[in-house]
Amino acid sequence: MKRLVIVGTQWGDEGKGKITDYLAQSADVVCRYQGGNNAGHTVVFDGKKYSLHLLPSGILNPNIENVMANGMVINPKAFSEELKKVDRFNLHISDRAHVVLPYHIELDKAYETIKKDVKIGTTHKGIGPTYTDKSARIGMRVSSFIHEDKFAHELKHLIELKNKELISYGHDPIDFESVYNEYKAYAELMKPYVTDTSYLLNQYIETDKKILFEGAQGVMLCLDHGTYPYVTSSSPTASSVPVNTGIAPWLVEGAIGVTKAYSTRVGEGFMPTEIKNKLADEIRVRGNEFGTTTGRPRRIGWLDTVVLRHTKRVSGLSYLAVTLLDVLSGIEELKVCVSYNLDGKEIDYVPADIDDFMRCEPNYITLKGWQEDITQVKSFDELPKAAQAYLKTLSDLVKVDIAIFSVGPDRNQTILVKDIF
Ligand code: GDP
Ligand code: IMO
Ligand code: MG
């Protein structure tokens, strides 16, 4: 495959950054297609760890073209900070992406406070309000942001509008002058990278370049297909790539679903296979399950194949990359969810209604665990038999082949089972 999507199959933090960085070694282009700095993608190699929030995970390879596509929302301040962490890179930013402004962040916090016990547990990065403004057609596009007069004119008008809302929530109004003066410097910084990235991507395709499309979040956080309303405000699915990047749907050749060997979720919202005991605490520590963006402890659960089959249907999955398999070493028995019981009936789908979803009880099969440390394993055959059986069962239950598995955070702890890209 020459054009492959990297998609999170669960609730985010599956290791998309790691898999993108690994596959980027044989790519020409890496394109982030949605989300903003709510994402936190970790890349580890040569003993160094990088946390990327906005920049595509190919950015650490100086030979790769990196694209931030129109489906993204870009916080210019966070962008300027992240840019300082990297050197020698090629970057292109869509003129159609939207800009996260300070009032989006304040409104994100205000909505969460108002919602009290039904809050979503957002990252407070202003993502929801920025996508809301995009849909309401009162957003700020990158093309306006980098145009000095347009930026001033649109910002003045928008701050007037947003201040009315902020004041109604008992919030201090935002000062136009100070935002303008700070942000016009970010606009200057961003300007040289801005282009029509749809045009560019289509040129890359015409010249046969190998492209990875890197998603943020995971399909269960999709605005359309996730556990609404406990979702993010964009669509991380592989099926969203054409609209989020400006390429024809038939030019996407496949998707690799990055799947944690168990489940995690950060923020609010039901997770059917959640475990809240000593084992969950042990997995959290062993897997370093603390948010890359907010530092919040991630909730832990058993692997849920109803979720994976849902992801396969709504997103499309050609192959799986199973990550954090090493974290399960030393556990006697491993549970895998194969269906739900909803009001006495066995089901194999994720109900749309959140109250129905919250009544779903997982049905499990139990697999034998393994005791060995697998962090130095270099092939499928070197894995303990029980770990092989765990991967095989996962693949059989989802009916998708595994192309990669991963036994540690480092780039070289990644094992290619099938050469797909
Ligand atoms: P992303 O948001 O999908 O890119 O994932 P994050 O980077 O937020 O979270 C994944 C975490 O797991 C990071 O800390 C990675 O360094 C780490 N990680 C990735 N793959 C493995 C693995 O196979 N084993 C272990 N132990 N850690 C891994
Ligand atoms: P990566 O790309 C995990 C979660 C938040 C919250 C919900 C909505 O690193 O996998 P938002 O700020 O987007 O409005 O929050 O989505 N969330 C993530 N959880 N990984 C992420 O990104 C996430 N991005 C958002 O915790 O529950
Ligand atoms: Mg993450």
Coordinates of C-alpha atoms and ligand atoms in Angstrom, one line a residue:
M1 CA 0.0 0.0 0.0
K2 CA 1.2 3.5 -0.8
R3 CA -1.4 5.5 1.0
L4 CA -2.2 4.2 4.4
V5 CA -4.3 5.6 7.3
I6 CA -3.2 5.2 10.9
V7 CA -6.3 5.1 13.0
G8 CA -6.9 4.6 16.7
T9 CA -9.4 1.8 17.2
Q10 CA -10.3 2.5 20.8
W11 CA -10.5 5.7 23.0
G12 CA -7.2 7.2 21.9
D13 CA -3.6 6.8 23.2
E14 CA -3.2 3.4 21.4
G15 CA 0.3 4.2 20.3
K16 CA -0.5 6.0 17.0
G17 CA 2.5 8.2 17.3
K18 CA 4.8 5.3 17.8
I19 CA 3.4 3.3 14.8
T20 CA 3.4 6.4 12.6
D21 CA 7.1 7.1 13.5
Y22 CA 8.0 3.5 12.8
L23 CA 6.2 3.3 9.4
A24 CA 7.5 6.8 8.5
Q25 CA 10.9 5.3 8.1
S26 CA 9.7 4.1 4.7
A27 CA 7.3 7.0 3.9
D28 CA 7.7 10.2 1.9
V29 CA 4.9 12.1 3.5
V30 CA 3.1 12.1 6.9
C31 CA -0.2 14.0 7.1
R32 CA -2.1 14.6 10.3
Y33 CA -5.8 14.8 9.3
Q34 CA -7.9 16.0 12.3
G35 CA -7.9 17.1 15.9
G36 CA -5.7 19.6 17.5
N37 CA -3.4 19.8 20.6
N38 CA -5.9 17.6 22.5
A39 CA -3.8 14.8 21.0
G40 CA -0.5 13.7 22.6
H41 CA 1.5 11.3 20.4
T42 CA 4.7 9.8 22.0
V43 CA 7.7 8.9 19.9
V44 CA 10.7 7.2 21.4
F45 CA 14.0 6.5 19.7
D46 CA 17.8 6.7 20.4
G47 CA 17.0 7.0 24.1
K48 CA 15.0 10.2 23.5
K49 CA 11.2 10.7 24.1
Y50 CA 9.2 13.3 22.1
S51 CA 5.6 14.3 22.9
L52 CA 3.9 15.7 19.8
H53 CA 0.5 17.4 19.9
L54 CA 0.1 19.2 16.6
L55 CA 3.1 18.3 14.4
P56 CA 2.8 15.0 12.5
S57 CA 4.8 12.2 13.9
G58 CA 7.0 12.1 10.8
I59 CA 8.5 15.5 11.8
L60 CA 11.5 13.9 13.5
N61 CA 12.7 12.4 10.2
P62 CA 14.4 15.3 8.2
N63 CA 13.7 13.5 4.9
I64 CA 9.9 13.5 5.2
E65 CA 7.3 16.0 4.1
N66 CA 4.9 16.7 6.9
V67 CA 1.4 18.0 6.3
M68 CA -1.2 19.5 8.7
A69 CA -4.4 19.1 6.8
N70 CA -7.6 21.1 6.6
G71 CA -9.4 18.8 9.1
M72 CA -7.1 20.0 11.9
V73 CA -7.7 22.9 14.4
I74 CA -4.4 24.6 15.2
N75 CA -3.6 26.5 18.4
P76 CA -1.0 29.0 17.1
K77 CA 0.6 29.4 20.6
A78 CA 1.0 25.7 21.1
F79 CA 2.3 25.4 17.5
S80 CA 5.0 28.0 18.2
E81 CA 6.1 26.1 21.3
E82 CA 6.1 22.8 19.6
L83 CA 8.1 24.1 16.7
K84 CA 11.0 24.9 19.1
K85 CA 11.3 21.2 20.0
V86 CA 12.3 20.2 16.4
D87 CA 14.9 21.1 13.9
R88 CA 15.5 20.3 10.2
F89 CA 12.0 19.5 9.1
N90 CA 9.7 20.0 6.1
L91 CA 6.2 21.2 7.0
H92 CA 3.1 22.3 5.1
I93 CA 0.0 23.7 6.9
S94 CA -3.4 23.9 5.3
D95 CA -4.8 27.3 4.6
R96 CA -8.3 25.8 5.3
A97 CA -7.5 24.5 8.8
H98 CA -9.1 26.4 11.6
V99 CA -7.4 28.4 14.3
V100 CA -7.9 27.9 18.1
L101 CA -8.2 31.3 19.7
P102 CA -8.1 32.1 23.5
Y103 CA -11.9 32.5 23.7
H104 CA -12.3 28.9 22.5
I105 CA -10.2 27.7 25.5
E106 CA -12.1 29.8 28.0
L107 CA -15.5 28.6 26.5
D108 CA -14.3 25.0 26.6
K109 CA -13.7 25.4 30.4
A110 CA -16.9 27.4 30.9
Y111 CA -19.1 24.7 29.2
E112 CA -17.4 22.0 31.3
T113 CA -18.1 23.9 34.5
I114 CA -21.8 24.5 33.6
K115 CA -22.3 20.8 32.8
K116 CA -21.0 19.8 36.3
D117 CA -21.7 16.1 36.7
V118 CA -22.4 15.5 33.0
K119 CA -19.2 17.1 31.9
I120 CA -17.2 15.4 29.2
G121 CA -13.8 15.7 30.8
T122 CA -12.3 17.5 27.8
T123 CA -8.7 18.4 27.6
H124 CA -9.6 22.1 28.0
K125 CA -7.7 22.9 24.8
G126 CA -10.7 24.7 23.1
I127 CA -11.2 21.9 20.5
G128 CA -15.0 21.6 20.8
P129 CA -15.7 25.4 20.6
T130 CA -13.3 25.7 17.6
Y131 CA -15.1 23.0 15.6
T132 CA -18.4 24.5 16.7
D133 CA -17.4 27.8 15.2
K134 CA -16.2 26.1 12.0
S135 CA -19.7 24.5 11.7
A136 CA -21.5 27.7 12.6
R137 CA -19.4 29.5 10.0
I138 CA -17.9 31.9 12.5
G139 CA -14.5 30.3 12.6
M140 CA -11.1 31.7 11.8
R141 CA -9.3 29.9 9.0
V142 CA -5.5 29.8 8.7
S143 CA -5.9 31.8 5.4
S144 CA -7.5 34.7 7.3
F145 CA -5.2 34.3 10.3
I146 CA -2.0 34.9 8.2
H147 CA -3.6 37.9 6.4
E148 CA -2.8 40.8 8.7
D149 CA -5.8 43.1 7.9
K150 CA -8.3 40.2 7.7
F151 CA -7.0 38.8 11.0
A152 CA -7.5 42.1 12.8
H153 CA -10.9 42.7 11.3
E154 CA -12.3 39.2 11.9
L155 CA -10.8 38.9 15.4
K156 CA -12.2 42.2 16.5
H157 CA -15.7 41.2 15.5
L158 CA -15.4 37.7 16.9
I159 CA -14.1 38.8 20.3
E160 CA -17.0 41.3 20.6
L161 CA -19.4 38.4 19.9
K162 CA -17.6 35.9 22.2
N163 CA -17.2 38.4 25.1
K164 CA -21.0 38.6 25.3
E165 CA -21.1 34.9 25.9
L166 CA -18.1 34.8 28.3
I167 CA -19.6 37.6 30.4
S168 CA -22.9 35.8 30.6
Y169 CA -21.0 32.9 32.2
G170 CA -19.5 35.3 34.7
H171 CA -16.2 35.2 32.9
D172 CA -13.8 38.2 32.4
P173 CA -14.0 39.5 28.8
I174 CA -11.0 39.0 26.5
D175 CA -9.0 42.0 25.4
F176 CA -8.7 42.4 21.6
E177 CA -5.4 44.4 21.6
S178 CA -3.4 42.0 23.7
V179 CA -4.7 38.9 21.8
Y180 CA -4.0 40.6 18.5
N181 CA -0.5 41.7 19.4
E182 CA 0.5 38.3 20.7
Y183 CA -1.1 36.3 17.9
K184 CA 0.1 38.3 15.0
A185 CA 3.6 37.2 15.9
Y186 CA 2.4 33.5 15.7
A187 CA 0.8 34.3 12.4
E188 CA 4.1 35.5 11.0
L189 CA 5.8 32.3 12.3
M190 CA 3.2 30.1 10.6
K191 CA 2.9 32.0 7.3
P192 CA 5.9 30.4 5.5
Y193 CA 4.4 26.9 5.9
V194 CA 0.9 27.7 4.8
T195 CA -0.3 26.4 1.5
D196 CA -3.2 24.6 -0.2
T197 CA -2.4 21.1 1.2
S198 CA -5.1 19.4 -0.9
Y199 CA -3.3 20.5 -4.0
L200 CA 0.0 19.4 -2.6
L201 CA -1.2 16.0 -1.5
N202 CA -2.7 15.4 -4.9
Q203 CA 0.7 16.3 -6.5
Y204 CA 2.4 13.8 -4.1
I205 CA -0.1 11.2 -5.2
E206 CA 0.5 11.9 -8.9
T207 CA 4.2 11.5 -8.4
D208 CA 3.7 8.2 -6.6
K209 CA 4.9 9.3 -3.1
K210 CA 4.2 7.0 -0.1
I211 CA 1.8 8.8 2.3
L212 CA 0.8 8.0 5.9
F213 CA -2.4 9.7 7.1
E214 CA -2.0 10.0 10.9
G215 CA -5.3 10.2 12.9
A216 CA -5.6 11.7 16.4
Q217 CA -7.9 10.3 19.2
G218 CA -9.7 7.0 18.5
V219 CA -12.9 5.9 16.7
M220 CA -14.8 5.6 20.0
L221 CA -14.2 9.3 20.4
C222 CA -15.6 10.1 16.9
L223 CA -18.2 12.8 16.8
D224 CA -20.5 10.6 14.7
H225 CA -19.6 7.0 15.6
G226 CA -18.2 7.3 19.1
T227 CA -19.9 7.2 22.5
Y228 CA -21.7 10.5 22.0
P229 CA -21.8 12.9 23.8
Y230 CA -18.6 11.6 25.5
V231 CA -16.5 12.2 22.3
T232 CA -14.3 14.7 20.7
S233 CA -15.5 17.2 18.0
S234 CA -14.0 15.6 14.9
S235 CA -13.9 12.3 13.2
P236 CA -10.8 10.2 13.6
T237 CA -12.1 7.4 11.3
A238 CA -10.1 6.3 8.3
S239 CA -13.3 7.0 6.3
S240 CA -13.0 10.7 7.2
V241 CA -9.6 11.1 5.5
P242 CA -10.8 12.3 2.1
V243 CA -12.9 15.2 3.5
N244 CA -10.3 16.1 6.1
T245 CA -7.4 16.2 3.6
G246 CA -9.0 17.0 0.2
I247 CA -8.3 13.8 -1.7
A248 CA -10.6 11.4 -3.5
P249 CA -11.9 8.5 -1.3
W250 CA -10.6 5.9 -3.8
L251 CA -7.1 7.2 -3.4
V252 CA -6.9 5.9 0.2
E253 CA -5.6 2.3 -0.1
G254 CA -6.1 1.0 3.4
A255 CA -6.0 1.6 7.1
I256 CA -4.0 0.1 10.0
G257 CA -5.9 0.1 13.3
V258 CA -3.6 0.8 16.2
T259 CA -5.0 -1.3 19.1
K260 CA -3.8 -1.4 22.6
A261 CA -3.6 -5.0 23.9
Y262 CA -6.1 -3.8 26.6
S263 CA -8.4 -0.8 26.9
T264 CA -7.9 2.7 28.3
R265 CA -9.9 5.8 28.5
V266 CA -9.2 9.3 29.8
G267 CA -11.9 11.8 30.7
E268 CA -15.6 10.9 31.4
G269 CA -17.8 8.4 29.6
F270 CA -18.6 4.7 30.1
M271 CA -16.1 1.9 29.2
P272 CA -17.9 -1.5 29.4
T273 CA -14.8 -3.5 30.3
E274 CA -13.3 -1.0 32.9
I275 CA -11.6 -2.6 35.9
K276 CA -11.1 -0.7 39.1
N277 CA -8.9 -2.8 41.3
K278 CA -5.3 -3.4 42.2
L279 CA -4.6 -5.0 38.8
A280 CA -5.8 -1.8 37.0
D281 CA -3.4 0.2 39.2
E282 CA -0.6 -2.2 38.3
I283 CA -1.4 -2.0 34.6
R284 CA -1.5 1.8 34.8
V285 CA 1.9 2.0 36.3
R286 CA 3.5 -0.6 34.1
G287 CA 2.0 0.9 30.9
N288 CA 2.7 4.4 32.1
E289 CA -1.0 5.2 31.5
F290 CA -1.0 8.9 32.3
G291 CA -2.2 11.4 29.7
T292 CA 0.4 12.8 27.3
T293 CA -1.5 16.1 27.1
T294 CA -3.1 16.5 30.5
G295 CA -1.2 14.1 32.8
R296 CA -4.5 12.6 34.0
P297 CA -4.4 8.9 35.0
R298 CA -6.0 6.8 32.3
R299 CA -8.8 4.4 33.2
I300 CA -8.0 0.7 32.5
G301 CA -10.1 -2.1 31.1
W302 CA -9.9 -5.5 29.4
L303 CA -9.7 -5.7 25.6
D304 CA -13.1 -5.2 24.0
T305 CA -13.6 -6.8 20.6
V306 CA -17.2 -5.4 20.3
V307 CA -15.5 -2.0 20.1
L308 CA -12.9 -3.3 17.6
R309 CA -15.6 -4.8 15.3
H310 CA -17.5 -1.5 15.6
T311 CA -14.3 0.4 14.5
K312 CA -13.8 -2.0 11.6
R313 CA -17.3 -1.3 10.4
V314 CA -17.5 2.5 10.7
S315 CA -13.9 3.3 9.8
G316 CA -12.5 0.5 7.8
L317 CA -9.5 -1.5 9.0
S318 CA -7.2 -3.5 6.7
Y319 CA -4.7 -4.5 9.4
L320 CA -4.1 -4.2 13.1
A321 CA -1.0 -2.9 14.9
V322 CA -1.2 -4.3 18.5
T323 CA 0.7 -2.2 21.0
L324 CA 1.7 -2.5 24.7
L325 CA 1.6 -6.3 24.6
D326 CA 4.5 -6.3 27.1
V327 CA 2.3 -4.6 29.7
L328 CA 0.2 -7.8 30.0
S329 CA 3.2 -10.0 31.1
G330 CA 2.8 -11.5 34.5
I331 CA -1.0 -11.6 34.6
E332 CA -2.3 -15.1 35.2
E333 CA -5.6 -14.9 33.2
L334 CA -6.6 -12.3 30.6
K335 CA -10.2 -11.5 29.9
V336 CA -11.4 -10.5 26.4
C337 CA -14.8 -9.1 25.8
V338 CA -16.7 -10.9 22.9
S339 CA -20.2 -9.5 23.2
Y340 CA -22.4 -7.4 25.4
N341 CA -25.7 -8.2 27.2
L342 CA -28.2 -5.5 26.9
D343 CA -31.4 -6.0 28.9
G344 CA -31.1 -9.8 28.8
K345 CA -30.2 -9.9 25.0
E346 CA -26.8 -10.7 23.6
I347 CA -25.6 -8.0 21.2
D348 CA -22.6 -7.3 19.0
Y349 CA -22.8 -3.6 18.4
V350 CA -22.3 -0.3 20.2
P351 CA -25.8 1.2 21.0
A352 CA -26.2 4.8 19.9
D353 CA -28.1 5.8 23.0
I354 CA -25.7 6.5 25.8
D355 CA -28.1 5.1 28.5
D356 CA -28.4 1.9 26.5
F357 CA -24.7 1.7 26.2
M358 CA -24.2 2.2 29.9
R359 CA -26.5 -0.8 30.6
C360 CA -24.3 -3.1 28.4
E361 CA -22.6 -5.8 30.4
P362 CA -19.5 -7.4 28.8
N363 CA -19.4 -11.2 28.1
Y364 CA -15.8 -12.4 28.4
I365 CA -13.7 -15.3 27.4
T366 CA -10.7 -16.0 29.5
L367 CA -7.2 -16.7 28.0
K368 CA -4.1 -17.9 29.7
G369 CA -1.6 -15.2 30.5
W370 CA 2.2 -15.5 30.2
Q371 CA 4.9 -14.7 32.8
E372 CA 7.9 -13.9 30.6
D373 CA 9.3 -10.5 30.0
I374 CA 8.8 -10.0 26.2
T375 CA 10.3 -6.6 25.8
Q376 CA 13.3 -8.0 23.9
V377 CA 11.3 -10.2 21.6
K378 CA 12.2 -9.7 17.9
S379 CA 9.6 -12.0 16.1
F380 CA 6.2 -13.5 16.5
D381 CA 7.8 -17.0 17.0
E382 CA 9.9 -15.7 19.9
L383 CA 6.7 -14.8 21.9
P384 CA 5.6 -17.2 24.6
K385 CA 2.8 -19.5 23.3
A386 CA 0.2 -17.8 25.4
A387 CA 1.1 -14.4 24.0
Q388 CA 0.9 -15.8 20.5
A389 CA -2.5 -17.3 21.3
Y390 CA -3.7 -13.9 22.7
L391 CA -2.8 -12.1 19.4
K392 CA -4.3 -14.9 17.3
T393 CA -7.5 -14.8 19.3
L394 CA -7.7 -11.0 19.0
S395 CA -7.2 -11.2 15.2
D396 CA -9.7 -14.0 14.8
L397 CA -12.4 -12.2 16.8
V398 CA -12.0 -9.0 14.7
K399 CA -11.3 -10.9 11.5
V400 CA -8.4 -8.6 10.7
D401 CA -4.8 -9.7 10.3
I402 CA -2.1 -8.3 12.5
A403 CA 0.7 -6.5 10.6
I404 CA 2.7 -5.1 13.6
F405 CA 2.9 -5.8 17.3
S406 CA 4.9 -3.8 19.8
V407 CA 6.6 -4.8 23.0
G408 CA 7.9 -1.5 24.4
P409 CA 7.9 2.3 23.8
D410 CA 11.1 2.4 21.7
R411 CA 11.0 2.4 17.9
N412 CA 13.1 -0.8 17.9
Q413 CA 10.6 -2.6 20.1
T414 CA 8.3 -2.8 17.1
I415 CA 7.9 -6.1 15.2
L416 CA 6.7 -6.2 11.7
V417 CA 4.6 -9.4 11.0
K418 CA 3.5 -8.4 7.5
D419 CA 5.1 -5.9 5.2
I420 CA 2.1 -3.8 4.2
F421 CA 3.6 -0.3 3.4
Ligands
GDP1 P1 -1.1 8.0 20.9 O1 -1.9 9.1 21.4 O2 -2.0 6.9 20.2 O3 0.0 8.4 20.0 O4 -0.5 7.3 22.1 P2 0.2 8.0 23.4 O5 1.6 8.3 22.9 O6 -0.6 9.0 23.9 O7 0.2 6.8 24.4 C1 0.9 5.6 24.2 C2 1.9 5.4 25.3 O8 2.4 4.0 25.2 C3 3.2 6.2 25.1 O9 3.7 6.5 26.4 C4 4.1 5.3 24.3 O10 5.5 5.6 24.5 C5 3.8 4.0 25.0 N1 3.9 2.8 24.1 C6 3.7 2.7 22.8 N2 3.8 1.4 22.4 C7 4.2 0.7 23.5 C8 4.5 -0.6 23.8 O11 4.4 -1.5 22.9 N3 4.8 -1.0 25.1 C9 4.9 -0.1 26.0 N4 5.2 -0.4 27.3 N5 4.6 1.3 25.8 C10 4.3 1.6 24.6
IMO2 P1 -4.6 11.0 21.2 O1 -4.5 11.6 19.8 C1 -7.2 10.2 24.5 C2 -10.7 12.8 25.1 C3 -10.7 13.7 26.3 C4 -12.2 13.8 26.5 C5 -12.8 13.8 25.1 C6 -13.1 15.2 24.6 O2 -3.5 11.3 22.0 O3 -5.1 9.6 21.2 P2 -11.6 17.2 23.8 O4 -10.6 18.0 24.5 O5 -11.2 16.5 22.5 O6 -12.9 18.0 23.5 O7 -12.1 16.0 24.8 O8 -11.8 13.2 24.3 N1 -9.5 12.9 24.2 C7 -8.5 12.0 24.2 N2 -8.3 10.9 24.9 N3 -6.4 10.5 23.6 C8 -6.6 11.7 22.8 O9 -5.8 12.0 21.8 C9 -7.7 12.5 23.2 N4 -8.1 13.7 22.7 C10 -9.2 13.9 23.3 O10 -10.1 13.2 27.4 O11 -12.7 12.6 27.1
MG3 MG -2.1 10.2 23.1

